[in-house]
Amino acid sequence: MKTVSQIAKLTGISIRTLQYYDEIGLLKPSELTSSGYRLYDDEALQTLQQILFFKELGFRLKEIKEILEKPDFDRITAFKKQKELLLLKRNRIDRLIQLLNCLEKGEQCMSFKEFDLSDYIAALEDFKSRSTDDVIKYWGNIENFDMFIRKIKDDEAEVAKMAIAQFGSVENFTESMKHNLEHFSEIMEKQLSQIPEELKQKDLFKELASNKDRDVSDDEVQNIIKEIIHFAYENASPEILGNRENYCNTIIDAYSNDYLKTIFDTKNGAGSADYVVRAFQYAKDRQQ
């Protein structure tokens, strides 16, 4: 057993911080002496080590506490994931340092591979660890989300081009995506709330996606669009939906959203969301 003073000396963490961890229930002492002094055993030290790794990766104390309290929390699995995330950060920093060494010597280093998507991929891994319930709710299971991450890695060059084209830089793209991940539930609820519940239950969008081998101008495809629009206006106020052109724009915007697109494609096959967008765009243009 070690006292709080010994733990503070061993780890460099202040006594007050350890006391605060106790107060919020993040790290409780293993025992209390008759005088009320905190004592920590080896298992408590291992938990503290875990906490420090999570902090190094940018997790907030509240998030760390939630992770550690999960019934299925596995310490070894967590260590492996933390190692993977730290390696991603280290590799990116190493590449940036190498580039700066060249520039410092006055060399013309026109290399941009250092500005890769490692930080974004790390953010996705963070999100998977922190928000397992959201991942399962919107992606179906963890394996689908892992497939999404692998696709980002496989298409890294193309994603980086898109990021620079739409956001000006990979860094801006990553910051925007991090914000989206932090507010993921709110964003998804807002996007999905624009689609009437009755319409989702009837699954006409799935039916539309199943026809993606057809041209969007095909009568059968456009009839499904008409049914979707008709069903929407039967089950929601026109004041809420706006005119039919506005409703089409709402669907186009919703299915252009990166996250909804990924979820819809996971359930209905690659390219399904883009097909919905094209089909509604055609219907809107024809209305005009």
Backbone as a ProteinNet text record, in pm:
[ID]
protein_1_A
[PRIMARY]
MKTVSQIAKLTGISIRTLQYYDEIGLLKPSELTSSGYRLYDDEALQTLQQILFFKELGFRLKEIKEILEKPDFDRITAFKKQKELLLLKRNRIDRLIQLLNCLEKGEQCMSFKEFDLSDYIAALEDFKSRSTDDVIKYWGNIENFDMFIRKIKDDEAEVAKMAIAQFGSVENFTESMKHNLEHFSEIMEKQLSQIPEELKQKDLFKELASNKDRDVSDDEVQNIIKEIIHFAYENASPEILGNRENYCNTIIDAYSNDYLKTIFDTKNGAGSADYVVRAFQYAKDRQQ
[TERTIARY]
84.4	0	87.7	41.3	114.6	22.2	81	3.7	-13.8	-102.7	-126.5	0.9	81	207.5	304.8	309.9	399.8	354.3	223.1	170.4	203.5	188.7	218.8	366.1	453.9	596.8	631.2	565.8	592.7	546	431.8	369	387.8	419.7	428.3	294.1	190.5	56.4	43.1	-16.9	-28.7	-124.8	-102.6	-190.7	-333.4	-348.7	-482.4	-554	-479	-539.3	-589.4	-507.8	-549.3	-673	-677	-794.2	-918.5	-897.4	-1008.8	-1058.5	-966	-1005.9	-1092.3	-1058.5	-1137.6	-1276.3	-1280.1	-1406.6	-1505.9	-1455.2	-1545.3	-1567.5	-1504.4	-1523.4	-1442.5	-1343.8	-1261.4	-1159.2	-1094.2	-994.7	-1011.8	-1079.3	-1100.6	-980.9	-941.7	-833.9	-876.9	-780.4	-811.7	-859.5	-800.5	-838.6	-822.6	-884.3	-863.3	-811.7	-708.4	-657.7	-757.7	-734.5	-822.4	-820.1	-712.6	-700.7	-758	-807.9	-868.8	-772.6	-649.5	-552.8	-579.5	-562.9	-587.6	-469.4	-500.3	-398.9	-435.7	-334.1	-357.6	-277.8	-345	-274.8	-232.2	-174.8	-122.6	-234	-352.6	-463.4	-505.3	-504.9	-538.1	-433.2	-307	-199.4	-217.1	-260.4	-285.1	-399.7	-502	-613.2	-564.8	-479.6	-425.2	-343	-267.3	-188.8	-280	-390.8	-488.4	-545.5	-576.8	-631.8	-533.7	-406.9	-305.1	-289.4	-300.4	-292.5	-411.6	-530.7	-648.5	-633.3	-580.1	-559.3	-460.6	-356	-255.7	-318.7	-423.3	-491.6	-603.5	-617.4	-713.5	-851.6	-870.6	-1000.7	-1026.7	-1152.1	-1190	-1214.8	-1202.7	-1217.2	-1352.5	-1457.6	-1591.3	-1597.6	-1534.2	-1533.5	-1453.5	-1340.6	-1257	-1335.6	-1405.3	-1484.3	-1591	-1658.3	-1762.4	-1703.7	-1585.4	-1520.4	-1482.9	-1420.5	-1373.9	-1489.6	-1605.5	-1720.9	-1804.8	-1772.1	-1848.9	-1828.9	-1937.1	-1926.3	-1830	-1822.5	-1738.1	-1598.7	-1561.2	-1428.8	-1321.3	-1224.6	-1113.5	-982.9	-904.7	-783.2	-682.2	-661	-560.4	-603.2	-732.2	-782.8	-765.5	-791.6	-775.4	-630.4	-538	-395.2	-355.1	-405.4	-372.8	-424.3	-547.8	-605	-529.8	-492.4	-416.3	-281.4	-218.4	-90.1	-104.7	-211	-235.8	-253.9	-330.8	-355.2	-229.3	-150.6	-26.5	74.6	78.3	167	127.4	-3.1	-49.3	-1.5	-15.7	29	179.5	253.1	399.4	447.3	388.9	431.7	409.1	295.3	266.8	365.1	392	485.8	626.5	666.9	799.9	813.8	707.4	714.1	723.1	649.2	654.7	792	853.3	987.7	1088.8	1078.3	1168.9	1155.7	1032.8	1010.4	1070.5	1051.7	1107.1	1259.2	1320.9	1467.2	1518	1446.9	1485.3	1470.4	1356.1	1330.5	1427.6	1465.2	1558.7	1695.8	1731.7	1860.7	1854.4	1736.8	1722.1	1692	1663.6	1633.5	1490.5	1472	1338.6	1266.3	1186.4	1115.8	968.2	933.8	794.4	721.7	712.1	644.9	519.6	412.1	286.6	230	306.3	257.3	250.3	328.4	326	189.8	117.9	-13	-120.8	-108.6	-199.9	-320.9	-395.6	-520.5	-505.8	-382	-360.6	-440.3	-444.4	-514.5	-664.7	-719.7	-861.8	-891.4	-804.3	-823.2	-814.9	-720.8	-710.5	-839.2	-897.4	-1023.6	-1136.4	-1137.8	-1239.2	-1222.4	-1096.4	-1070	-1111.8	-1082.8	-1126.2	-1277.9	-1345	-1491.7	-1546.1	-1484.1	-1528.5	-1515.3	-1406.2	-1384.4	-1479.8	-1504.3	-1584.7	-1735	-1775	-1918.5	-1965	-1936.2	-1971.8	-2120.8	-2202.3	-2347.7	-2391.8	-2335.8	-2369.8	-2322.1	-2202.1	-2148.4	-2242.4	-2285.5	-2375.1	-2511.5	-2561.5	-2692.9	-2696.6	-2592	-2597.7	-2524.4	-2426	-2353.7	-2397.8	-2474.2	-2520.6	-2434.6	-2302	-2210.2	-2070.4	-1980.6	-1843.7	-1770.3	-1798.6	-1728.9	-1756	-1879.6	-1911.8	-1832.3	-1817.8	-1741.4	-1593.7	-1541.5	-1402.2	-1382.7	-1485.2	-1478.6	-1472.7	-1549.6	-1549.1	-1409.2	-1345.7	-1210.8	-1111.4	-1124.3	-1033.3	-1050.4	-1174.5	-1199.8	-1132.1	-1136.6	-1067.8	-918.2	-860.9	-717.8	-683.6	-767.2	-740.9	-751.1	-844.2	-867.2	-809	-702.3	-650.4	-617.1	-552.9	-514.4	-636.1	-741	-861.9	-935.8	-942.1	-1008.4	-933.9	-799.7	-718.8	-743.9	-754.8	-785.1	-919.5	-1019.3	-1151.8	-1145.6	-1068.8	-1057.8	-998.9	-894.6	-829.1	-921.6	-991.4	-1081.2	-1197.3	-1254.4	-1374.3	-1344.5	-1230.4	-1202.4	-1075.4	-1002.3	-881.2	-756	-768.3	-653.1	-702.4	-611.6	-643.8	-669	-593.5	-608.4	-749.1	-797.2	-932.7	-1037.5	-1017.1	-1109.6	-1113.5	-995.4	-987	-1055.9	-1034.3	-1098.3	-1249.8	-1296.8	-1441.2	-1498.6	-1428	-1474.5	-1472.1	-1369.9	-1364	-1485.4	-1520.6	-1638.5	-1763.3	-1774.7	-1890.7	-1896.8	-1780.5	-1777.1	-1816.7	-1772.9	-1807	-1957.5	-2021.7	-2165.5	-2243.1	-2190	-2242.1	-2390.4	-2429.8	-2570.1	-2664	-2625.7	-2712.6	-2725.1	-2611.7	-2612.6	-2700.5	-2683.5	-2760.7	-2909.2	-2941.7	-3082.3	-3145.1	-3069.1	-3120.7	-3143.7	-3045.9	-3059.1	-3176.7	-3182.9	-3287.1	-3425.4	-3429.8	-3559.2	-3627.2	-3549.2	-3605.8	-3679.8	-3662.6	-3730.8	-3843	-3969.9	-4080.5	-4065	-4099.8	-4083	-4160.5	-4280.9	-4362.7	-4294.4	-4222.9	-4154.9	-4036.8	-3964.3	-3851.4	-3900.7	-4014.2	-4066.5	-4111.3	-4166.4	-4211.5	-4093.7	-3976.1	-3850.1	-3851.8	-3917.1	-3916.8	-3777.1	-3695.5	-3559.5	-3476.2	-3500.7	-3432.2	-3475.2	-3605.3	-3656.7	-3594.1	-3580.1	-3516.7	-3372.6	-3298.6	-3158.3	-3143.7	-3243.3	-3235.1	-3244.1	-3284.2	-3295.8	-3177.5	-3067.4	-2957.5	-2887.5	-2917	-2861.7	-2938.5	-3056.3	-3136.4	-3095.2	-3122.8	-3102.1	-3203.2	-3160.5	-3251.4	-3375	-3368.3	-3484	-3586.5	-3553	-3643.6	-3777.5	-3885	-4019.5	-4042.5	-3995.7	-4016.3	-3944.1	-3824.7	-3747.7	-3820.8	-3864.9	-3932.3	-4068.4	-4129.4	-4255.3	-4231.4	-4116	-4081.6	-4060.7	-3995.7	-3975.5	-4111	-4201.3	-4335.5	-4404.4	-4387.8	-4451	-4390.6	-4258.9	-4192.2	-4245.7	-4253	-4300.7	-4446.3	-4529.7	-4671.7	-4687	-4611.3	-4618.6	-4575.1	-4471.4	-4420.8	-4526.7	-4592.9	-4692.4	-4822.6	-4845.3	-4961.8	-4939.6	-4811.9	-4780.9	-4709.7	-4692.7	-4630.3	-4691.6	-4688.4	-4748.8	-4670.6	-4740.2	-4672.3	-4594.9	-4643.5	-4572.1	-4432.7	-4421.1	-4291.2	-4204.1	-4266	-4189.2	-4156.1	-4237.7	-4218.2	-4273.2	-4241.5	-4289.6	-4207.4	-4249.5	-4185.7	-4038.6	-4006	-3866.4	-3781.7	-3835.8	-3763.2	-3747.9	-3853.4	-3846.1	-3737.9	-3732.5	-3627.2	-3488.5	-3474.8	-3346.7	-3310.2	-3413	-3389.7	-3334.9	-3395.1	-3348.8	-3208.7	-3186.1	-3054.2	-2946.9	-2975.7	-2878.7	-2855.5	-2964.4	-2953.1	-2867	-2891.6	-2818.4	-2682.6	-2649.2	-2514.6	-2425.6	-2488.7	-2413.6	-2322	-2194.1	-2094.7	-2138.4	-2192.5	-2223.7	-2348.5	-2453.4	-2574.9	-2545.5	-2461.7	-2424.3	-2355.4	-2261.9	-2188.9	-2281.4	-2371.8	-2465	-2558.4	-2612.5	-2706.5	-2635.4	-2511.5	-2436.3	-2400.3	-2372.5	-2340.9	-2458.5	-2579.7	-2699.6	-2749.1	-2723	-2785.4	-2686.3	-2557.4	-2457.5	-2393.4	-2266.6	-2191	-2261.3	-2263.4	-2323.1	-2471.9	-2532.6	-2678.3	-2721.1	-2648.7	-2684.8	-2668.1	-2558.8	-2537.1	-2648.9	-2697.4	-2806.4	-2934.6	-2963.6	-3080	-3068.2	-2948.4	-2925.4	-2951.3	-2895.5	-2912.6	-3058.9	-3126.6	-3266.9	-3354.6	-3331.6	-3410.1	-3370.8	-3244.5	-3202	-3272.4	-3282.5	-3352	-3498.1	-3561.7	-3703.8	-3723.3	-3632.6	-3643.6	-3628.4	-3526.6	-3503.6	-3623.8	-3686	-3801.1	-3920.5	-3934.8	-4041.1	-4023.1	-3893.8	-3866.1	-3895.1
-120.3	0	125.1	226.5	352.3	465.7	562.9	678.3	775.3	871.5	970.9	1051.3	1075.7	1148.7	1067.8	937.1	851.3	841.9	834.5	831.7	961.9	1073.2	1203.9	1211.9	1161.7	1165	1072.1	955.4	855.6	902.5	968	1001.9	1147.3	1234.9	1377.2	1446.8	1373.2	1431.5	1491	1606.8	1673.1	1597.4	1615.1	1554	1604.2	1733.3	1790.4	1725.6	1696.5	1631.2	1491.5	1416.9	1283.6	1290.6	1391.7	1411.3	1441.8	1522.8	1557	1433.3	1347.9	1223.9	1138.5	1138.1	1065.3	1128.7	1261	1332.5	1307.9	1300.7	1282	1133.7	1045.5	902.1	843.9	917.9	867.8	766.2	795.6	704.7	705.2	603.4	592.6	522.3	561.2	489.5	347	258.4	118.2	102.2	181.6	176.3	314	332.2	450.2	404	469.5	435.2	482.4	441.4	484	635.8	697.1	843.2	912	832.3	890.9	914.7	862.4	880.5	779.6	825.4	740.9	647.3	522.3	423.4	362.1	337.6	286.6	158.7	54.4	-70.1	-71.3	-182.9	-192.5	-178.7	-232.2	-221.2	-75.3	1.8	144	217.4	177	238.1	207.8	86.8	51.9	135.8	158	242.8	385.7	434.6	569.6	579.7	475.2	472.4	481.3	407.9	410.4	551.2	615.3	751.5	846.8	834.9	925.7	907.2	782.6	759.1	824.9	809.3	871.9	1024.2	1081.3	1226.4	1271.2	1193.2	1225.3	1232	1153	1149.1	1252.5	1335.9	1445.5	1415.5	1301.5	1270	1356.4	1397.5	1472.2	1375.2	1425.2	1338.8	1268.7	1340.3	1281.9	1164.9	1181.8	1076.2	955.2	982.4	873.5	792.4	863.3	796	707.2	757.2	679.2	553.8	567.6	452.5	347.5	390.9	297.3	226.4	291.3	232.9	140.9	132.7	44.6	-101.3	-179	-319.3	-401.4	-367.4	-446.2	-386.8	-290.8	-230	-334.7	-339.2	-432.8	-354.3	-367.6	-287.3	-312.4	-439.5	-472.7	-418.4	-434.6	-380.7	-229.3	-163.8	-18.6	20.8	-53.1	-22.7	-35.9	-140.2	-159.7	-43.4	-0.2	111.2	240.8	263.2	383.5	383.3	267.5	256.4	291.4	239	265.9	416.2	482.7	626.4	707.4	669.4	741.6	723	603.9	581	668.4	683	771.2	913.7	960.8	1096.5	1109.3	1007.7	1013.6	1014.5	927.6	919.7	1052.8	1115.4	1244.2	1350.5	1355	1453.4	1429	1300.7	1268.2	1320.1	1302.8	1350	1502.1	1569.4	1715.8	1765.3	1697.6	1735.9	1716.3	1605.2	1580.9	1690.2	1729.7	1836.3	1967.7	1998.8	2122.3	2120.3	2003.1	1992.6	2031	1983.7	2019.2	2169.3	2224.1	2366.8	2453.5	2406.3	2481.3	2493.8	2393	2393.8	2473.4	2528.9	2606.5	2522.7	2396.1	2307.9	2332.1	2313.4	2327.2	2193.2	2181.1	2054.8	2072.9	2053.7	2068.6	1935.9	1895.9	1770.3	1801.3	1732.1	1756.7	1629.4	1519.4	1395.1	1404.7	1501.4	1519	1567.4	1633.7	1687.7	1585.7	1468.2	1358.9	1360	1251.7	1244.7	1170.1	1155	1080	1138.4	1270.6	1336.4	1308.5	1310	1280.2	1134.6	1044.9	902.9	878.9	948.5	937.6	986.4	1093.9	1147	1045.7	974	870.9	756.1	718.6	613.1	659.6	786.2	843.7	835.6	875	875.8	734.9	637.4	498.5	454.7	496.4	458.1	530.8	659.5	741.6	722.8	697.4	701.7	571.1	461.6	329.7	317.9	373.2	363.6	432.8	551.3	622.6	545.3	487.7	410.3	294.6	222.1	107.9	154.5	265.9	317	356.3	426.3	482.4	398.6	318.8	235.5	89.4	51.8	-85.9	-168.7	-157.2	-227.6	-166.6	-206.9	-153.9	-192.6	-313.6	-361.5	-270.2	-222.2	-130.5	-0.9	48.1	171.5	148	30.1	-3.2	-7.5	-57.4	-58.5	84.1	173.8	314	373.8	344.9	396.3	339.2	209.2	147.8	210.6	244.4	308.6	445.6	520.1	649.3	629.1	526.9	499.3	458.6	372.4	324.6	437.9	531.1	641.1	772.9	763.7	881.7	995.8	963.7	1068.2	1140.8	1065	1126.1	1208.2	1155.6	1228.8	1358.5	1352.6	1473.3	1577.9	1533.2	1626.6	1693.7	1612.7	1667.4	1766.4	1731.6	1817.7	1953.4	1952.4	2077.3	2158.3	2087.5	2156.7	2222.9	2154.6	2205.8	2290.4	2263.3	2331.6	2416.4	2409.6	2492	2422.3	2329	2254.9	2130.9	2034.1	1914.9	1951.8	2050	2092.6	2148.9	2235	2290.1	2180	2086.5	1973.3	1892.8	1863.6	1783.1	1853	1983	2058	2056.6	2070.9	2067.6	1929.8	1824.6	1688.5	1658.2	1709.2	1689.5	1754	1873.8	1941.8	1857.7	1802.9	1719.8	1595.5	1536.1	1416.9	1449.5	1566.3	1607	1631.2	1673.2	1702.7	1605.5	1482.6	1386.4	1358.1	1329.5	1294.6	1406.6	1530.8	1644.5	1662	1647.5	1664.2	1557.7	1432.5	1324.4	1338.2	1373.5	1391	1502.5	1609	1720.9	1677	1603.5	1558.2	1460.4	1365.1	1262.6	1318	1423.8	1481.7	1548.4	1579	1641.9	1541	1412.4	1307.4	1254.6	1268.3	1222.8	1078.3	1050.5	916.5	812.1	847.8	751.8	712.2	809.8	784.9	690.6	712.2	623.8	482.3	471	339.8	265.9	339	274.8	233	293.3	254.9	275.5	382.7	413.4	452.7	508.8	546.1	420.4	315.2	188.4	133.7	145.3	100.7	180.7	312.2	398.5	354.2	328.6	288.1	153.9	66.6	-65.6	-55.6	63.2	84.5	163.2	170	258.4	216	94.5	54.6	118.4	173.8	239.5	386.5	443.7	586.6	661.8	775.3	849	901.2	908.5	956.8	846.7	723.2	609.9	637.6	605.9	633.5	567.2	443.8	372.7	443.7	493.7	566.8	695	768.4	894.3	874.3	759.6	728.5	707.1	647.2	630.9	768.4	858.7	995.8	1061.9	1046	1104.3	1047.9	915.7	852.8	906.1	925.7	980.7	1119.6	1203.1	1341.1	1341	1258.5	1250	1203.4	1100.6	1045.6	1149	1226.6	1329	1434.7	1480	1586.9	1536.6	1404.5	1349.4	1339.1	1329.2	1302	1417.5	1528.2	1644.5	1771.1	1875.4	2002	2064.6	2112.8	2183.1	2305.1	2365.5	2481.7	2441.7	2318.1	2267.9	2227.1	2157.7	2105.2	2211.6	2317.5	2416.5	2364.9	2434.8	2386	2263.8	2201.2	2075.2	2094.8	2208.5	2234.9	2242.5	2310.3	2319.1	2181.9	2099.8	1966	1883.9	1894.8	1824.9	1871.7	2001.7	2055.4	2000	1984.7	1929.5	1787.5	1706	1567.5	1565.5	1650.7	1656.2	1693.9	1794.2	1836.5	1725.4	1659.8	1555.6	1440.1	1393.9	1278.3	1315.4	1444.9	1488.9	1499.5	1493.6	1501.3	1379.5	1403.1	1295.7	1178.7	1209.5	1103	1026	1098.3	1029.2	947.1	1002.7	930.9	798.7	804.4	683.6	579.2	624.9	532.9	469.8	552.6	502.5	404.9	437	348.5	217.3	224.3	102.3	6.5	62.2	-22.1	-62.9	20.3	-2.3	-18.8	-15.4	-33.7	97.3	88.4	206.7	280.9	413	496.2	519.3	458.9	471	614.4	680.4	817.3	911.6	894.8	978.9	958.5	833.6	805.6	877.4	877.3	949.6	1097.8	1153.9	1295.4	1323.5	1238.7	1260	1246	1147.6	1123.6	1241.3	1295.3	1410.5	1536.7	1547.9	1663.2	1662.7	1544.4	1531.2	1568.9	1518.5	1549.9	1699.8	1761.9	1906.8	1984.2	1945.4	2015.4	2001.9	1884	1862.2	1945.2	1962.9	2048.3	2191.8	2237	2373.7	2394.7
0	0	0	-71.1	-74	-29.5	37.3	82	-33.6	-15.1	-119	-146.7	-44.1	-62.5	-147.2	-123.4	-200.1	-345.9	-365.9	-502.8	-574.7	-507.3	-566.6	-606.7	-520.2	-549.5	-665.3	-669	-773.1	-910.5	-917.8	-1046.6	-1089.3	-992.6	-1025.5	-1022.1	-983.5	-971.7	-831.7	-823.8	-694.1	-602.3	-471.7	-372.6	-390.8	-419.9	-439.1	-557.1	-664.9	-781.4	-744.9	-669.8	-626.8	-537	-452	-366.8	-451.7	-556.2	-644.7	-718.4	-764.8	-831.5	-738.6	-610.5	-511.6	-498.1	-490.9	-470.5	-584	-707.4	-822.1	-854.8	-779	-799.4	-912.2	-961.7	-1071.6	-1021.4	-910.1	-852.2	-700.6	-650.3	-506.1	-442.9	-321.9	-252.3	-221.3	-212.8	-182.8	-40	49.1	190.4	252.3	368.5	451.1	587.2	637.6	770.1	875.3	996.9	1106.6	1124	1075.7	1084.9	961.4	864.9	745.1	630.8	638.2	530.2	417.7	296.6	179.8	155.6	118.7	82.7	-52	-134.8	-269.9	-291.8	-346	-377.4	-524.2	-569.5	-707.1	-811.4	-780.1	-876.2	-894.7	-786	-795.1	-877.5	-862.3	-941.2	-1090.1	-1122.1	-1261.7	-1319.5	-1238.9	-1282.3	-1305.3	-1216.3	-1231.5	-1360.7	-1387.5	-1511.2	-1632.9	-1628.2	-1736.3	-1754.1	-1642.2	-1644.6	-1710.9	-1677.6	-1731.6	-1882.3	-1929.8	-2074.6	-2145.2	-2089.1	-2148.6	-2150.4	-2041.8	-2036.4	-2144	-2164.4	-2266.6	-2405.2	-2425.7	-2555.2	-2565.7	-2461.6	-2469.8	-2416.4	-2350.3	-2293.5	-2169.8	-2153.4	-2033.4	-1919.4	-1796.1	-1678.8	-1675.9	-1712.9	-1714	-1811.2	-1929.3	-2030.1	-1981.1	-1915.5	-1862.9	-1760.5	-1673.1	-1569.4	-1632.5	-1736.2	-1803.6	-1867.6	-1928.2	-1992.7	-1889.2	-1781	-1678.5	-1608.6	-1605.6	-1535.2	-1623	-1752.1	-1839.8	-1798.8	-1793.7	-1750.1	-1837	-1967	-2057	-2074	-1986.9	-1998.5	-1976.5	-2068.1	-2058.4	-2060.1	-1955.9	-1940.3	-2051.5	-2086.3	-2188	-2324.4	-2357.8	-2484.6	-2489.6	-2376.8	-2370.5	-2391.1	-2329.9	-2347.6	-2494.2	-2560.4	-2702.1	-2786.9	-2758.2	-2834.3	-2806.4	-2680.3	-2645.4	-2715.4	-2720.9	-2790	-2938.4	-2999.3	-3141.5	-3166.8	-3081.6	-3098.2	-3075.4	-2975.4	-2947.8	-3061	-3121.3	-3235.4	-3353.9	-3376.1	-3483.2	-3460.7	-3336.4	-3303.9	-3319.9	-3270.8	-3279.3	-3424.2	-3506.7	-3646.3	-3718.1	-3692	-3755.7	-3708.9	-3578	-3524.3	-3578.6	-3588.9	-3643.6	-3786.6	-3866.8	-4005.7	-4011.9	-3925.9	-3923.1	-3880	-3782.5	-3736.5	-3848.8	-3922.4	-4034.5	-4140.6	-4167.8	-4265.8	-4216.8	-4089.5	-4033.1	-4034.1	-4013.5	-4019.7	-4157.9	-4261	-4399	-4423.2	-4381.5	-4403.4	-4325.1	-4206	-4122.3	-4188.8	-4267.8	-4337.4	-4467.6	-4496.2	-4618.4	-4740.1	-4719.8	-4832.5	-4881.3	-5012	-5070.6	-5058.1	-4955.5	-4930.9	-4964.4	-5088.7	-5129.4	-5109.7	-4983.7	-4949.4	-4869	-4902.7	-4832.4	-4770	-4780.4	-4721.3	-4569.5	-4513.2	-4368.6	-4319.4	-4407.7	-4370.1	-4407.3	-4347.2	-4380	-4286.5	-4289.8	-4214.1	-4081.2	-4034.8	-3910.5	-3795.1	-3787.9	-3677.4	-3686.1	-3807.4	-3826.5	-3791.6	-3836.6	-3807.1	-3656.5	-3591.1	-3445.1	-3378.8	-3434.1	-3378.9	-3395.6	-3507.5	-3529.3	-3428.7	-3404.4	-3306.3	-3166.1	-3135.1	-3007.2	-2994.3	-3101	-3101.6	-3078.6	-3142.1	-3125.7	-2980.1	-2915.1	-2775.2	-2681.6	-2712.1	-2620.9	-2641.1	-2764.8	-2797.8	-2860.7	-2793.3	-2846.3	-2875.4	-2787.2	-2805.6	-2934.4	-2962.8	-3086	-3208.8	-3199.9	-3312.1	-3345.5	-3242.5	-3265	-3314.9	-3259.3	-3297.8	-3445.1	-3491.5	-3627	-3731.7	-3689.5	-3786	-3781.7	-3681.6	-3670.7	-3577.1	-3589.3	-3500.3	-3513.9	-3425.4	-3424.9	-3552.2	-3602.3	-3722.7	-3842.5	-3856.4	-3966.1	-3954.6	-3830.1	-3810.3	-3841	-3804.4	-3837.7	-3988.9	-4061.1	-4207.3	-4261.4	-4199.1	-4238.7	-4219.6	-4105.9	-4079.6	-4180.9	-4208.9	-4306.8	-4444.3	-4479.1	-4608.8	-4615	-4504.9	-4499.1	-4520.5	-4454.6	-4468.9	-4611.9	-4671.2	-4807.8	-4909.4	-4885.6	-4980.4	-4928.4	-4848.6	-4780.2	-4875.6	-4988.4	-5083.5	-5138.6	-5174.3	-5228.8	-5124.2	-5002.3	-4894.9	-4865.7	-4868.2	-4843.9	-4952.2	-5078	-5187.8	-5164.5	-5126.2	-5099	-4982.7	-4880.1	-4762.2	-4799	-4880	-4920.6	-5011.8	-5101.4	-5194.8	-5121.2	-5021.9	-4954.3	-4831.6	-4765.2	-4638.8	-4642.1	-4752	-4763	-4716.1	-4622.9	-4572.9	-4498.1	-4484.1	-4406.7	-4260.8	-4212.4	-4072.7	-4047.9	-4138.9	-4123.7	-4129.4	-4222.7	-4236.3	-4106.5	-4050.7	-3928.5	-3812.6	-3798.9	-3690.1	-3704.6	-3829.2	-3854	-3820.4	-3861.7	-3834.8	-3685.4	-3615	-3469.6	-3402.8	-3450	-3395.2	-3420.8	-3542.6	-3576	-3487.6	-3460.3	-3376.3	-3232.5	-3184.6	-3048.6	-3033.2	-3143	-3138.9	-3227.9	-3239.7	-3335.8	-3316.4	-3191.7	-3164.9	-3205.8	-3169.2	-3202.8	-3353.4	-3424.2	-3570	-3635.2	-3591.1	-3651.5	-3621.3	-3496.9	-3462.1	-3545.6	-3568	-3647.7	-3791.7	-3848.2	-3986.3	-4000.5	-3907.6	-3917.6	-3885.3	-3802.6	-3765.8	-3884.9	-3987.8	-4106.2	-4194.2	-4164.2	-4238.6	-4150	-4187.9	-4102.5	-4058.5	-3932.5	-3875.2	-3954.5	-3997.5	-4072	-4203.1	-4259.9	-4386.7	-4365.3	-4254.8	-4224.9	-4200	-4130	-4097.8	-4224.1	-4318.6	-4442.5	-4530.2	-4505.9	-4571.3	-4722.5	-4766.5	-4909.8	-4957.5	-4867.6	-4906.6	-4935.3	-4857.1	-4883.5	-5019.6	-5049.1	-5178.8	-5292.2	-5268.4	-5368.4	-5392.3	-5283	-5294	-5365.3	-5350.1	-5414.1	-5566.4	-5616.8	-5761.5	-5818.3	-5742.2	-5784.4	-5913.9	-5962.3	-6092.6	-6208.3	-6178.7	-6281.3	-6295.6	-6410.3	-6427.8	-6341.6	-6284.5	-6195.2	-6267.6	-6400.3	-6477.3	-6502.4	-6466.6	-6487.2	-6418.2	-6486.5	-6432.8	-6297.2	-6283.3	-6156.4	-6041.4	-6070.4	-5968.8	-5931.9	-6030.8	-6003.3	-5936.7	-5961.4	-5892.2	-5742.9	-5709.2	-5567.4	-5503.5	-5577.6	-5528.5	-5502.5	-5597.6	-5581.3	-5457.4	-5436.3	-5320.4	-5190.9	-5190.4	-5072	-5040.9	-5143.8	-5124.4	-5080	-5146.5	-5110.6	-4965.4	-4928.8	-4793.9	-4690.4	-4724.8	-4632.7	-4605.9	-4711.9	-4695.5	-4632.3	-4637.4	-4568.9	-4418.3	-4378.9	-4238.6	-4168.8	-4237.1	-4172.9	-4230.4	-4151.2	-4193.1	-4307.7	-4413	-4522.8	-4473	-4361.8	-4307.7	-4260.7	-4212.6	-4166.7	-4285.8	-4382.9	-4495.7	-4600.3	-4605.5	-4710.8	-4842.4	-4952.7	-5082	-5124.5	-5234.2	-5274.3	-5312.4	-5367.4	-5400.6	-5272.6	-5170.6	-5043.6	-4979.2	-4991.4	-4933.3	-5003.4	-5135.5	-5210.1	-5165	-5144.6	-5096.7	-4959.3	-4873.3	-4739.7	-4749.4	-4836	-4853.5	-4914.4	-5012.5	-5076.7	-4974.9	-4892.2	-4789.7	-4687	-4644.9	-4542.3	-4591.7	-4715.5	-4766.6	-4826.1	-4825.3	-4861	-4737.9	-4619.6	-4494.4	-4482.3	-4450.9	-4447.1	-4360.4	-4243	-4148.4	-4188.8	-4227.4	-4270.8	-4396.7	-4483.6	-4605.4	-4570.2	-4475.6	-4436.7	-4376.3	-4290.8	-4225.8	-4328.8	-4417.3	-4518.5	-4612.2	-4652.8	-4741.8	-4672.2	-4542.6	-4467.8	-4470.4	-4459.4	-4454.6	-4592.1	-4694	-4825.2	-4940.3	-4910.1	-5014.9	-5057.2	-5097.9	-5138.2	-5250.9	-5241	-5345	-5328.9	-5225.6	-5208.4	-5177.9	-5086.9	-5050.7	-5169.6	-5243	-5361.7	-5463.7	-5473.6	-5566.6	-5524	-5393.5	-5341.5	-5375.8	-5356.7	-5386.3	-5534	-5622	-5766.4	-5808.2	-5748.3	-5783.9	-5742.7	-5624.3	-5578.8	-5654.7	-5693.3	-5771.9	-5907.8	-5968.5	-6095.5	-6079.5	-5971.6	-5947.5	-5927	-5855	-5831.1	-5960.5	-6039.3	-6167.6	-6260	-6257.3	-6344.6	-6297.1	-6165.1	-6112.6	-6158	-6155.9	-6196.1	-6344.5
[MASK]
++++++++++++++++++++++++++++++++++++++++++++++++++++++++++++++++++++++++++++++++++++++++++++++++++++++++++++++++++++++++++++++++++++++++++++++++++++++++++++++++++++++++++++++++++++++++++++++++++++++++++++++++++++++++++++++++++++++++++++++++++++++++++++++++++++++++++++++++++++++++++++++++

